[in-house]
PDB file of C-alpha atoms in Angstrom:
ATOM      1  CA  UNK A   1       0.184   0.062   0.076  1.00 84.00           C
ATOM      2  CA  UNK A   2       3.009   1.818   0.697  1.00 85.00           C
ATOM      3  CA  UNK A   3       4.491   1.715  -2.936  1.00 88.00           C
ATOM      4  CA  UNK A   4       1.160   3.020  -4.397  1.00 91.00           C
ATOM      5  CA  UNK A   5       0.858   6.206  -1.924  1.00 89.00           C
ATOM      6  CA  UNK A   6       4.334   6.636  -2.899  1.00 91.00           C
ATOM      7  CA  UNK A   7       3.637   6.104  -6.357  1.00 93.00           C
ATOM      8  CA  UNK A   8       0.596   8.482  -6.818  1.00 92.00           C
ATOM      9  CA  UNK A   9       2.963  11.475  -4.808  1.00 89.00           C
ATOM     10  CA  UNK A  10       4.648  11.315  -7.969  1.00 93.00           C
ATOM     11  CA  UNK A  11       2.050  10.966 -10.318  1.00 95.00           C
ATOM     12  CA  UNK A  12       0.755  14.012  -8.827  1.00 91.00           C
ATOM     13  CA  UNK A  13       3.941  15.849  -8.540  1.00 89.00           C
ATOM     14  CA  UNK A  14       5.200  14.853 -12.588  1.00 92.00           C
ATOM     15  CA  UNK A  15       1.388  16.013 -13.803  1.00 92.00           C
ATOM     16  CA  UNK A  16       1.636  19.310 -11.663  1.00 87.00           C
ATOM     17  CA  UNK A  17       4.948  20.046 -13.155  1.00 88.00           C
ATOM     18  CA  UNK A  18       3.756  19.349 -16.909  1.00 91.00           C
ATOM     19  CA  UNK A  19       1.023  21.651 -15.968  1.00 87.00           C
ATOM     20  CA  UNK A  20       3.097  24.645 -14.864  1.00 84.00           C
ATOM     21  CA  UNK A  21       5.765  24.589 -17.373  1.00 88.00           C
ATOM     22  CA  UNK A  22       2.768  24.431 -20.474  1.00 89.00           C
ATOM     23  CA  UNK A  23       1.232  27.026 -18.800  1.00 87.00           C
ATOM     24  CA  UNK A  24       3.961  29.656 -17.959  1.00 86.00           C
ATOM     25  CA  UNK A  25       2.790  32.196 -20.148  1.00 87.00           C
ATOM     26  CA  UNK A  26      -1.077  32.525 -18.732  1.00 87.00           C
ATOM     27  CA  UNK A  27       0.021  31.771 -15.098  1.00 85.00           C
ATOM     28  CA  UNK A  28       2.431  34.650 -15.334  1.00 86.00           C
ATOM     29  CA  UNK A  29       0.129  36.975 -15.561  1.00 91.00           C
ATOM     30  CA  UNK A  30      -0.955  39.444 -13.216  1.00 91.00           C
ATOM     31  CA  UNK A  31      -4.091  39.685 -11.192  1.00 90.00           C
ATOM     32  CA  UNK A  32      -5.134  42.427  -8.342  1.00 90.00           C
ATOM     33  CA  UNK A  33      -7.461  41.460  -5.537  1.00 88.00           C
ATOM     34  CA  UNK A  34      -9.625  43.757  -3.856  1.00 91.00           C
ATOM     35  CA  UNK A  35     -12.525  43.482  -1.197  1.00 91.00           C
ATOM     36  CA  UNK A  36     -14.722  46.055   0.188  1.00 90.00           C
ATOM     37  CA  UNK A  37     -16.222  45.563   3.167  1.00 88.00           C
ATOM     38  CA  UNK A  38     -18.565  48.587   4.609  1.00 86.00           C
ATOM     39  CA  UNK A  39     -16.110  51.330   4.941  1.00 86.00           C
ATOM     40  CA  UNK A  40     -12.746  49.163   4.796  1.00 89.00           C
ATOM     41  CA  UNK A  41     -11.414  48.853   0.733  1.00 92.00           C
ATOM     42  CA  UNK A  42      -8.296  46.541   0.675  1.00 90.00           C
ATOM     43  CA  UNK A  43      -6.222  46.306  -2.848  1.00 92.00           C
ATOM     44  CA  UNK A  44      -3.422  44.199  -3.289  1.00 89.00           C
ATOM     45  CA  UNK A  45      -0.302  44.409  -5.135  1.00 92.00           C
ATOM     46  CA  UNK A  46      -0.536  42.766  -8.390  1.00 92.00           C
ATOM     47  CA  UNK A  47       0.254  39.404  -8.128  1.00 90.00           C
ATOM     48  CA  UNK A  48       0.838  36.184 -10.486  1.00 90.00           C
ATOM     49  CA  UNK A  49      -1.450  33.628 -10.881  1.00 88.00           C
ATOM     50  CA  UNK A  50       0.978  30.836  -9.995  1.00 87.00           C
ATOM     51  CA  UNK A  51       1.466  32.533  -6.672  1.00 89.00           C
ATOM     52  CA  UNK A  52      -1.972  32.279  -5.631  1.00 89.00           C
ATOM     53  CA  UNK A  53      -2.196  29.028  -6.971  1.00 87.00           C
ATOM     54  CA  UNK A  54       0.835  27.861  -4.902  1.00 88.00           C
ATOM     55  CA  UNK A  55      -0.134  30.183  -1.509  1.00 91.00           C
ATOM     56  CA  UNK A  56      -3.741  28.469  -1.825  1.00 92.00           C
ATOM     57  CA  UNK A  57      -1.986  25.091  -2.020  1.00 89.00           C
ATOM     58  CA  UNK A  58      -0.124  25.547   1.157  1.00 92.00           C
ATOM     59  CA  UNK A  59      -2.862  27.220   2.786  1.00 96.00           C
ATOM     60  CA  UNK A  60      -4.914  23.893   2.235  1.00 93.00           C
ATOM     61  CA  UNK A  61      -1.945  21.623   3.002  1.00 92.00           C
ATOM     62  CA  UNK A  62      -1.522  23.193   6.346  1.00 95.00           C
ATOM     63  CA  UNK A  63      -5.096  23.486   7.321  1.00 96.00           C
ATOM     64  CA  UNK A  64      -5.588  19.524   6.271  1.00 94.00           C
ATOM     65  CA  UNK A  65      -2.203  18.939   8.776  1.00 95.00           C
ATOM     66  CA  UNK A  66      -3.816  20.257  11.470  1.00 95.00           C
ATOM     67  CA  UNK A  67      -6.878  18.933  11.390  1.00 95.00           C
ATOM     68  CA  UNK A  68      -5.076  15.515  10.854  1.00 94.00           C
ATOM     69  CA  UNK A  69      -3.072  16.097  13.855  1.00 96.00           C
ATOM     70  CA  UNK A  70      -5.776  17.491  16.547  1.00 95.00           C
ATOM     71  CA  UNK A  71      -7.752  14.238  15.299  1.00 94.00           C
ATOM     72  CA  UNK A  72      -4.374  12.155  16.216  1.00 95.00           C
ATOM     73  CA  UNK A  73      -4.396  13.805  19.218  1.00 96.00           C
ATOM     74  CA  UNK A  74      -8.015  13.058  20.174  1.00 96.00           C
ATOM     75  CA  UNK A  75      -7.915   9.517  19.154  1.00 96.00           C
ATOM     76  CA  UNK A  76      -4.811   9.128  20.938  1.00 96.00           C
ATOM     77  CA  UNK A  77      -6.744  10.239  24.107  1.00 96.00           C
ATOM     78  CA  UNK A  78      -9.188   7.563  23.255  1.00 97.00           C
ATOM     79  CA  UNK A  79      -7.180   5.391  23.105  1.00 97.00           C
ATOM     80  CA  UNK A  80      -4.929   5.503  25.993  1.00 97.00           C
ATOM     81  CA  UNK A  81      -8.980   5.928  28.003  1.00 96.00           C
ATOM     82  CA  UNK A  82      -9.416   2.865  26.740  1.00 97.00           C
ATOM     83  CA  UNK A  83      -6.903   0.911  27.267  1.00 97.00           C
ATOM     84  CA  UNK A  84      -6.833   2.083  31.006  1.00 96.00           C
ATOM     85  CA  UNK A  85     -10.640   0.693  31.440  1.00 97.00           C
ATOM     86  CA  UNK A  86      -9.377  -2.732  29.467  1.00 96.00           C
ATOM     87  CA  UNK A  87      -6.492  -2.750  32.001  1.00 95.00           C
ATOM     88  CA  UNK A  88      -8.531  -2.356  35.103  1.00 95.00           C
ATOM     89  CA  UNK A  89     -10.966  -4.869  33.985  1.00 94.00           C
ATOM     90  CA  UNK A  90      -8.535  -7.511  33.257  1.00 93.00           C
ATOM     91  CA  UNK A  91      -7.144  -7.283  36.709  1.00 92.00           C
ATOM     92  CA  UNK A  92     -11.062  -7.536  37.976  1.00 90.00           C
ATOM     93  CA  UNK A  93     -11.499 -10.430  36.033  1.00 89.00           C
ATOM     94  CA  UNK A  94      -7.861 -12.245  37.511  1.00 87.00           C
ATOM     95  CA  UNK A  95      -8.930 -10.869  40.761  1.00 86.00           C
ATOM     96  CA  UNK A  96     -12.431 -12.992  40.725  1.00 84.00           C
ATOM     97  CA  UNK A  97     -10.917 -15.974  39.205  1.00 82.00           C
ATOM     98  CA  UNK A  98      -8.517 -16.134  42.094  1.00 77.00           C
ATOM     99  CA  UNK A  99     -11.454 -16.001  44.613  1.00 74.00           C
ATOM    100  CA  UNK A 100     -11.687 -19.031  46.690  1.00 72.00           C
ATOM    101  CA  UNK A 101     -15.392 -20.686  45.780  1.00 67.00           C
ATOM    102  CA  UNK A 102     -17.353 -20.760  48.906  1.00 67.00           C
ATOM    103  CA  UNK A 103     -20.663 -23.127  48.465  1.00 62.00           C
ATOM    104  CA  UNK A 104     -22.470 -22.133  51.645  1.00 65.00           C
ATOM    105  CA  UNK A 105     -22.916 -18.769  49.293  1.00 60.00           C
ATOM    106  CA  UNK A 106     -24.677 -20.480  46.662  1.00 59.00           C
ATOM    107  CA  UNK A 107     -27.957 -21.927  46.666  1.00 62.00           C
ATOM    108  CA  UNK A 108     -28.109 -25.627  45.614  1.00 61.00           C
ATOM    109  CA  UNK A 109     -31.137 -26.833  43.702  1.00 61.00           C
ATOM    110  CA  UNK A 110     -32.722 -28.863  47.253  1.00 62.00           C
ATOM    111  CA  UNK A 111     -32.791 -25.443  49.230  1.00 59.00           C
ATOM    112  CA  UNK A 112     -34.631 -23.297  46.248  1.00 58.00           C
ATOM    113  CA  UNK A 113     -37.072 -26.599  46.472  1.00 57.00           C
ATOM    114  CA  UNK A 114     -37.563 -26.365  50.041  1.00 56.00           C
ATOM    115  CA  UNK A 115     -38.784 -22.753  50.174  1.00 57.00           C
ATOM    116  CA  UNK A 116     -41.292 -23.322  47.635  1.00 52.00           C
TER     117      UNK A 116
END
């Protein structure tokens, strides 16, 4: 499975490099971003398209990385809790196995017939 993931990454890298090489003139064109909100107006400097694509890719990668790291930390905590609970339950089972059987505590079939 690991080899398939590496192969997929290599193919993705190759396709993205071909895309950037074949579209260099179009991706080098500049775009100016602007945003107007109430009285505030923001206008950026002219930026090339490839820079916007690169920044969006990096931002998405970091967001995914932080999401999966938070999920891993949460799942690690759950696993630790479950292992502790399992260990406690195993200790309880072992202690119950080691208890001596005392037949005075358990009603026999003859005793239950006498009560009816």
